[in-house]
Structure formats: structure tokens, C-alpha cells
PDB file of C-alpha atoms in Angstrom:
ATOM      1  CA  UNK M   1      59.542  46.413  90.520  1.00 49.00           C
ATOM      2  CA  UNK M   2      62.924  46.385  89.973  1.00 60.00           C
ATOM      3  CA  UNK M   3      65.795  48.730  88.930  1.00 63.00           C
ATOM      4  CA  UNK M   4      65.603  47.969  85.258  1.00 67.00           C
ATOM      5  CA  UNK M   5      61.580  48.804  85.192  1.00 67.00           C
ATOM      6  CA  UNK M   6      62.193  51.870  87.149  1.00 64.00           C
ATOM      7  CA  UNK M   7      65.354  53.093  84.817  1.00 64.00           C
ATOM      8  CA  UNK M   8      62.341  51.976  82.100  1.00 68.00           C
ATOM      9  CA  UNK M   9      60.103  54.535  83.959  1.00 69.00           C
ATOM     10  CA  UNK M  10      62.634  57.377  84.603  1.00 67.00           C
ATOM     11  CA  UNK M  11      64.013  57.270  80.634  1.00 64.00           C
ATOM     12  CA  UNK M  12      59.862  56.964  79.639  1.00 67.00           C
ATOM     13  CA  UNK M  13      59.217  60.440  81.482  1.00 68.00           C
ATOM     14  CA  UNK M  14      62.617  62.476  80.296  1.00 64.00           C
ATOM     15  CA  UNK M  15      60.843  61.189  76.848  1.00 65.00           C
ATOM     16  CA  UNK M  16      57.647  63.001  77.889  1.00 63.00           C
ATOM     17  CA  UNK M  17      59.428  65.958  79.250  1.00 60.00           C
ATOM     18  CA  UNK M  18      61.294  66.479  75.629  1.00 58.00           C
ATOM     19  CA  UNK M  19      57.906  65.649  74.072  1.00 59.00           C
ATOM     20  CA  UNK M  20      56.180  68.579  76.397  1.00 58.00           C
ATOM     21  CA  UNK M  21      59.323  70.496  75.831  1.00 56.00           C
ATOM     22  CA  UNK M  22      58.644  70.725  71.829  1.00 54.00           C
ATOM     23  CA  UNK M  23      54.766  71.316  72.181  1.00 53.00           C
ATOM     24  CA  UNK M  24      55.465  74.280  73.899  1.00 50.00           C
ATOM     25  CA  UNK M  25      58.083  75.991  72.910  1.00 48.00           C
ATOM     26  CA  UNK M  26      59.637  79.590  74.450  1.00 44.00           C
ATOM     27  CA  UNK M  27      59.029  81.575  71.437  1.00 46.00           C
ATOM     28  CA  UNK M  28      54.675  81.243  72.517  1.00 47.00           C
ATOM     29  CA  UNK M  29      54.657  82.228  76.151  1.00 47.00           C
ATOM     30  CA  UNK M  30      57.573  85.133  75.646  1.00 46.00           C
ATOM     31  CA  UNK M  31      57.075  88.456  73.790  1.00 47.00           C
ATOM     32  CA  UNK M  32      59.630  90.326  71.786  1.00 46.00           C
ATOM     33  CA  UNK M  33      60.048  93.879  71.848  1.00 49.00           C
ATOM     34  CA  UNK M  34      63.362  94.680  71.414  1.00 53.00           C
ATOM     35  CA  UNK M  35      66.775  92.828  71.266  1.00 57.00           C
ATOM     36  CA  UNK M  36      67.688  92.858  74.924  1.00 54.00           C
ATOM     37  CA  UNK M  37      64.130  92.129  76.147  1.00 55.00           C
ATOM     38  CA  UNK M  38      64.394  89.165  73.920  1.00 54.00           C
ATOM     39  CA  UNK M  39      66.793  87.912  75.397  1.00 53.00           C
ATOM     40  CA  UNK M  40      66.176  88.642  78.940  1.00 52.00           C
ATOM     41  CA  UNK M  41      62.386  86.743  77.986  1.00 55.00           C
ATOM     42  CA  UNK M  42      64.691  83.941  76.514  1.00 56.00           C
ATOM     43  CA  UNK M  43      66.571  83.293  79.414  1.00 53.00           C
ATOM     44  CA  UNK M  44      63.624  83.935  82.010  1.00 52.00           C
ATOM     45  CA  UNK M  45      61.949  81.038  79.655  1.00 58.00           C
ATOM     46  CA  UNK M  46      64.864  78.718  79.889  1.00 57.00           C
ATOM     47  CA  UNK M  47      64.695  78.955  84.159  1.00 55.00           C
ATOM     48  CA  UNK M  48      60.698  78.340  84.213  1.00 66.00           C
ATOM     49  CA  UNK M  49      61.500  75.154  81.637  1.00 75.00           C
ATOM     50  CA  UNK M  50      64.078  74.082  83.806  1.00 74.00           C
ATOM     51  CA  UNK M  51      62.318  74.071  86.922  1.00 77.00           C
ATOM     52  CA  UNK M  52      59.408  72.794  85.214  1.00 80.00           C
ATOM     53  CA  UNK M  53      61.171  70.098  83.796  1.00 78.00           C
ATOM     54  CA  UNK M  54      62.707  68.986  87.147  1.00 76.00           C
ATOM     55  CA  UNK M  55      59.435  69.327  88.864  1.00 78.00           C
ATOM     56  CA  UNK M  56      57.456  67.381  86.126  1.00 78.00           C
ATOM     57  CA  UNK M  57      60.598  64.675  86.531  1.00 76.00           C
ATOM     58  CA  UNK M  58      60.492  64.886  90.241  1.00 75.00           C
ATOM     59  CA  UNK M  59      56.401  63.972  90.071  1.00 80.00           C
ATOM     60  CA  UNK M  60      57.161  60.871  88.282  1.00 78.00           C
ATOM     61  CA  UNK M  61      60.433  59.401  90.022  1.00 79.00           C
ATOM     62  CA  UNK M  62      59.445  56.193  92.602  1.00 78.00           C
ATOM     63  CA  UNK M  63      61.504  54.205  94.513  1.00 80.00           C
ATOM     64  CA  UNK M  64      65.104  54.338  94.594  1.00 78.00           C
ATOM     65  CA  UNK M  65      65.121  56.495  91.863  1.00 79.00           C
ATOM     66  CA  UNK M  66      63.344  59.259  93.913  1.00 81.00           C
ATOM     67  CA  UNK M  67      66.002  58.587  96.764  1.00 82.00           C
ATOM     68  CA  UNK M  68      69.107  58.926  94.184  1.00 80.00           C
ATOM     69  CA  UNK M  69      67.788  62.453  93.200  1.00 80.00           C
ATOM     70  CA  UNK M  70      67.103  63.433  96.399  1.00 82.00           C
ATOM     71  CA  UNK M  71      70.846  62.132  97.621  1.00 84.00           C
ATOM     72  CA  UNK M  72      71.794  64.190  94.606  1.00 81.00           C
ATOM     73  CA  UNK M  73      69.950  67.361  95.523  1.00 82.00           C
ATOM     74  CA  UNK M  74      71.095  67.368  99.349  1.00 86.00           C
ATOM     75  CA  UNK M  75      75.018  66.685  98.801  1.00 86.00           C
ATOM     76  CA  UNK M  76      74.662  69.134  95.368  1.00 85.00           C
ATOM     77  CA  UNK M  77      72.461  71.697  95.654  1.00 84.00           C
ATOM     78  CA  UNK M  78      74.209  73.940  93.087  1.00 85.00           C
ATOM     79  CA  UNK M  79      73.733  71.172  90.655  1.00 83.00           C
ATOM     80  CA  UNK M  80      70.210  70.049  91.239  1.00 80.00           C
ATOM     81  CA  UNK M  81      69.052  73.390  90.439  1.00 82.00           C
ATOM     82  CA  UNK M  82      70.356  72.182  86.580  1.00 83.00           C
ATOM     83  CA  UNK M  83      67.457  69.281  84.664  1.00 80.00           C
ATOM     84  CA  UNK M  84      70.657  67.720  82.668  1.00 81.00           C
ATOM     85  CA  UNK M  85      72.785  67.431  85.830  1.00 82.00           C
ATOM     86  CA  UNK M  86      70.112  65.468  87.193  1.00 80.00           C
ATOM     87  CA  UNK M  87      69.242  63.465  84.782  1.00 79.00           C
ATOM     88  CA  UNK M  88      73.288  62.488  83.875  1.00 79.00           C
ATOM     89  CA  UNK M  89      72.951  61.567  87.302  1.00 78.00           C
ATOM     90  CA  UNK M  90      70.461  59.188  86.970  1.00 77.00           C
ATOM     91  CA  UNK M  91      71.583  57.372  83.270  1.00 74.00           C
ATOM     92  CA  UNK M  92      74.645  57.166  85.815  1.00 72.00           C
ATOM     93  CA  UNK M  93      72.924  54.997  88.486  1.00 70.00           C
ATOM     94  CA  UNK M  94      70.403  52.679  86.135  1.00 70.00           C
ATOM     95  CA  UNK M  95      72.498  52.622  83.248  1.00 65.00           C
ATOM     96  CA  UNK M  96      76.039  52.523  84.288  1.00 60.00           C
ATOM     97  CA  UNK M  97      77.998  48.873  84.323  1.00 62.00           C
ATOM     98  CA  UNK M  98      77.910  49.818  88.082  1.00 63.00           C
ATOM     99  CA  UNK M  99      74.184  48.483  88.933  1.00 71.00           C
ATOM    100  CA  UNK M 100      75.022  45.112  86.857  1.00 79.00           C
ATOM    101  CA  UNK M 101      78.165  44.297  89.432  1.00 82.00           C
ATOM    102  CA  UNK M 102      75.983  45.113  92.591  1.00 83.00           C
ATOM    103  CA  UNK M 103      73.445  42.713  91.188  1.00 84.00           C
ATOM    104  CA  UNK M 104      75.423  39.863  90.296  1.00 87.00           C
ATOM    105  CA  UNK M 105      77.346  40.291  94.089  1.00 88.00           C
ATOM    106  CA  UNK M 106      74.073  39.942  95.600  1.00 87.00           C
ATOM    107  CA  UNK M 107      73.147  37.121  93.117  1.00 87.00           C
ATOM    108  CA  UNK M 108      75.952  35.604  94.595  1.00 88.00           C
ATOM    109  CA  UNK M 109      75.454  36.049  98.099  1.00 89.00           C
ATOM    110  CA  UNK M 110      71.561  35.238  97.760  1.00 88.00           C
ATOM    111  CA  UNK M 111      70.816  32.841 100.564  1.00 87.00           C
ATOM    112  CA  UNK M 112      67.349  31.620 101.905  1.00 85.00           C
ATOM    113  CA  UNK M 113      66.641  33.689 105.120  1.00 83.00           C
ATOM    114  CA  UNK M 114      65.122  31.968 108.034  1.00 86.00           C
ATOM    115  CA  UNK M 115      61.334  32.593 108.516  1.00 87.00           C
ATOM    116  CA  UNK M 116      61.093  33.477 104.666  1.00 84.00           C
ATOM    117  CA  UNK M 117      58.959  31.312 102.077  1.00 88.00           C
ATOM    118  CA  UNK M 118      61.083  29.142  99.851  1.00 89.00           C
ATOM    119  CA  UNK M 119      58.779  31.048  97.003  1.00 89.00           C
ATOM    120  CA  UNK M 120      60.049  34.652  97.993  1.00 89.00           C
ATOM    121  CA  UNK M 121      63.177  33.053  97.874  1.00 89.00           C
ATOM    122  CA  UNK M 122      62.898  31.405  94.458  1.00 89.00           C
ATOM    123  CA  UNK M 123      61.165  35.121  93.174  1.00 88.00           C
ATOM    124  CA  UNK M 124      64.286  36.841  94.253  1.00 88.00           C
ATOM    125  CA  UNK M 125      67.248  34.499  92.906  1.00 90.00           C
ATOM    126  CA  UNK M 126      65.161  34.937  89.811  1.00 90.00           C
ATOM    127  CA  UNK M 127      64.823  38.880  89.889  1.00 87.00           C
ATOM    128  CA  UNK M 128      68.515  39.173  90.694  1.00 87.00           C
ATOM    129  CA  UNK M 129      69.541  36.523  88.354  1.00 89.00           C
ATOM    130  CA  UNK M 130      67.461  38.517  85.721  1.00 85.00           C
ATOM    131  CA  UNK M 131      69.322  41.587  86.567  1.00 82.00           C
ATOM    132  CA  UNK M 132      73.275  40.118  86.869  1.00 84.00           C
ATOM    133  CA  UNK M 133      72.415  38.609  83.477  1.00 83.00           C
ATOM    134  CA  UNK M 134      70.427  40.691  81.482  1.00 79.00           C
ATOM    135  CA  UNK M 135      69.801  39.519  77.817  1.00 78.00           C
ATOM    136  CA  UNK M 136      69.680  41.895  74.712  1.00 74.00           C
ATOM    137  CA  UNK M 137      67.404  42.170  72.449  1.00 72.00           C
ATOM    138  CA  UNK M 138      67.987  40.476  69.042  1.00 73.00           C
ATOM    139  CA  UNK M 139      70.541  38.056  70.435  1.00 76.00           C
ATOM    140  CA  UNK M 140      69.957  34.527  71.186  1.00 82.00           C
ATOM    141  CA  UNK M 141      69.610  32.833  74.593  1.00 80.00           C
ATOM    142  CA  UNK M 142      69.875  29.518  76.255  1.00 84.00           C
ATOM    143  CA  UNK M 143      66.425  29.271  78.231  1.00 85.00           C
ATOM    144  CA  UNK M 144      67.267  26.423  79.691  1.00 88.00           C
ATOM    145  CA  UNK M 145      70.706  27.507  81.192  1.00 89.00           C
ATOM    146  CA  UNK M 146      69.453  30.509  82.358  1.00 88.00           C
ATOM    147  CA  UNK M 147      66.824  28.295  83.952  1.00 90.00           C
ATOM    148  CA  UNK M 148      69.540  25.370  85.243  1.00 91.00           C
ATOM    149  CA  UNK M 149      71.901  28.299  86.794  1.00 89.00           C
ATOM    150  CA  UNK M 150      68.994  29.728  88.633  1.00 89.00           C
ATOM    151  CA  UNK M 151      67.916  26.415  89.598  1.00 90.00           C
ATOM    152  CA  UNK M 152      71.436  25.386  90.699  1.00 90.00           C
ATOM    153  CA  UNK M 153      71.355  28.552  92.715  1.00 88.00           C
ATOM    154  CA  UNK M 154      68.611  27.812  94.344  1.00 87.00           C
ATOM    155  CA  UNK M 155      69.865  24.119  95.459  1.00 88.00           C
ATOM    156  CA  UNK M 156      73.064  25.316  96.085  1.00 82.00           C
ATOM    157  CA  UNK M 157      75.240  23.500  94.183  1.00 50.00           C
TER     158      UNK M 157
END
């Protein structure tokens, strides 16, 4: 799997966390008695959500997406402790313009290694090709260039 099917998985399970989030809201596990104890229940709610949420997100992370949080957590611990911290820190890595220039400098630098199948090679000019040049949805694309680039690659013309 690559980066864009885990940044598919990591944005599919902060949409499950905000799904979970609404189901149970604060207002059924806290009681209100007075004013202050309201809020003290409030804010004692918001830290168990929090944690919860970064647990829950933790559980479903794989890959390199589990190493960027952990990287995160170790070199910000103050941070971690915060679910939107850690999740701005992920749209950073998988959705940032960043990921698309490391992909098209490997694309470029792609070369058969010896002792490696000519198929694993083919798969991964085509993965990284795939990932340099993403296509949007709604917008039209040349199959066959996209096919005679990779296959020019892969000759190396």
C-alpha cells in the first residue's frame, strides 16, 4: 500500500472518530449539579475525548503513518498530548505538496536494482509514477501517455 491509500485510511478513521464523537456526546456521561461542577465535568469530558480520540486514532494508524505520529510524539510531547495537533500533523505529511516532490524525485531516480525481478521493477515505476502524477477526479486523462512515460521510464529513454 502506498502513501495515498494510507492518507485514504488515516482521513477514513478521523471520519469515524467525529462520527463516534457525535454519538456520544459529553452532555450523557457528565452530570450537572451546579455551575462550576458543570464545568469542571465539561472539561474532565473534553480530556477523556481527547485521549480517547488519540488512542482510537493511534489503533488504526499503519505504516509510515504510525511512524510520523510516533516521530511527532517523541520530538513533541507537549503537543501529542493535543488530537488536532496530531492530526494537522498528519494532513501535513499525506496531504501537503511535500509528499508529491519526494515522489516524483524518486520517480526520477527509479533504476532496476541488481538481483530484483524486472516485474518488481515495472510495479514500482508504476506506483511511483502513480504517485508523482496523480490524476483528479472529474478531469480528463491521456491513458496512453501516462502509459508511454511509464513505459519510456522503464526502457530508459
Amino acid at each position: 500500500m502506498g502513501a495515498k491509500a494510507a492518507a485514504k485510511q488515516i482521513v477514513k478513521s478521523m471520519n469515524g472518530i467525529k462520527e463516534e464523537q457525535k454519538e456520544k456526546t459529553s452532555e450523557k456521561s457528565c452530570t450537572i449539579d451546579t455551575s462550576q461542577s458543570y464545568y469542571l465535568s465539561k472539561s474532565y469530558c473534553k480530556i477523556n475525548n481527547n485521549k480517547r480520540k488519540i488512542k482510537l486514532l493511534r489503533s488504526k494508524l499503519f505504516g509510515s503513518a504510525t511512524d510520523c505520529v510516533t516521530t511527532f510524539q517523541l520530538r513533541y510531547p507537549r503537543e501529542a498530548k493535543d488530537f488536532s495537533k496530531k492530526k494537522q500533523c498528519l494532513q501535513e505529511r499525506y496531504h501537503g505538496g511535500d509528499s508529491r516532490k519526494i515522489y516524483l524525485t524518486e520517480y526520477n531516480n527509479c533504476i532496476r536494482n541488481p538481483g530484483k525481478s524486472i516485474r518488481d521493477y515495472a510495479c514500482r515505476i508504476q506506483k511511483l509514477f502513480s504517485f508523482a502524477y496523480p490524476t483528479k477526479e472529474g478531469k480528463w486523462v491521456d491513458l496512453e501517455m501516462r502509459e508511454q512515460l511509464i513505459m519510456d521510464k522503464f526502457w530508459g529513454d
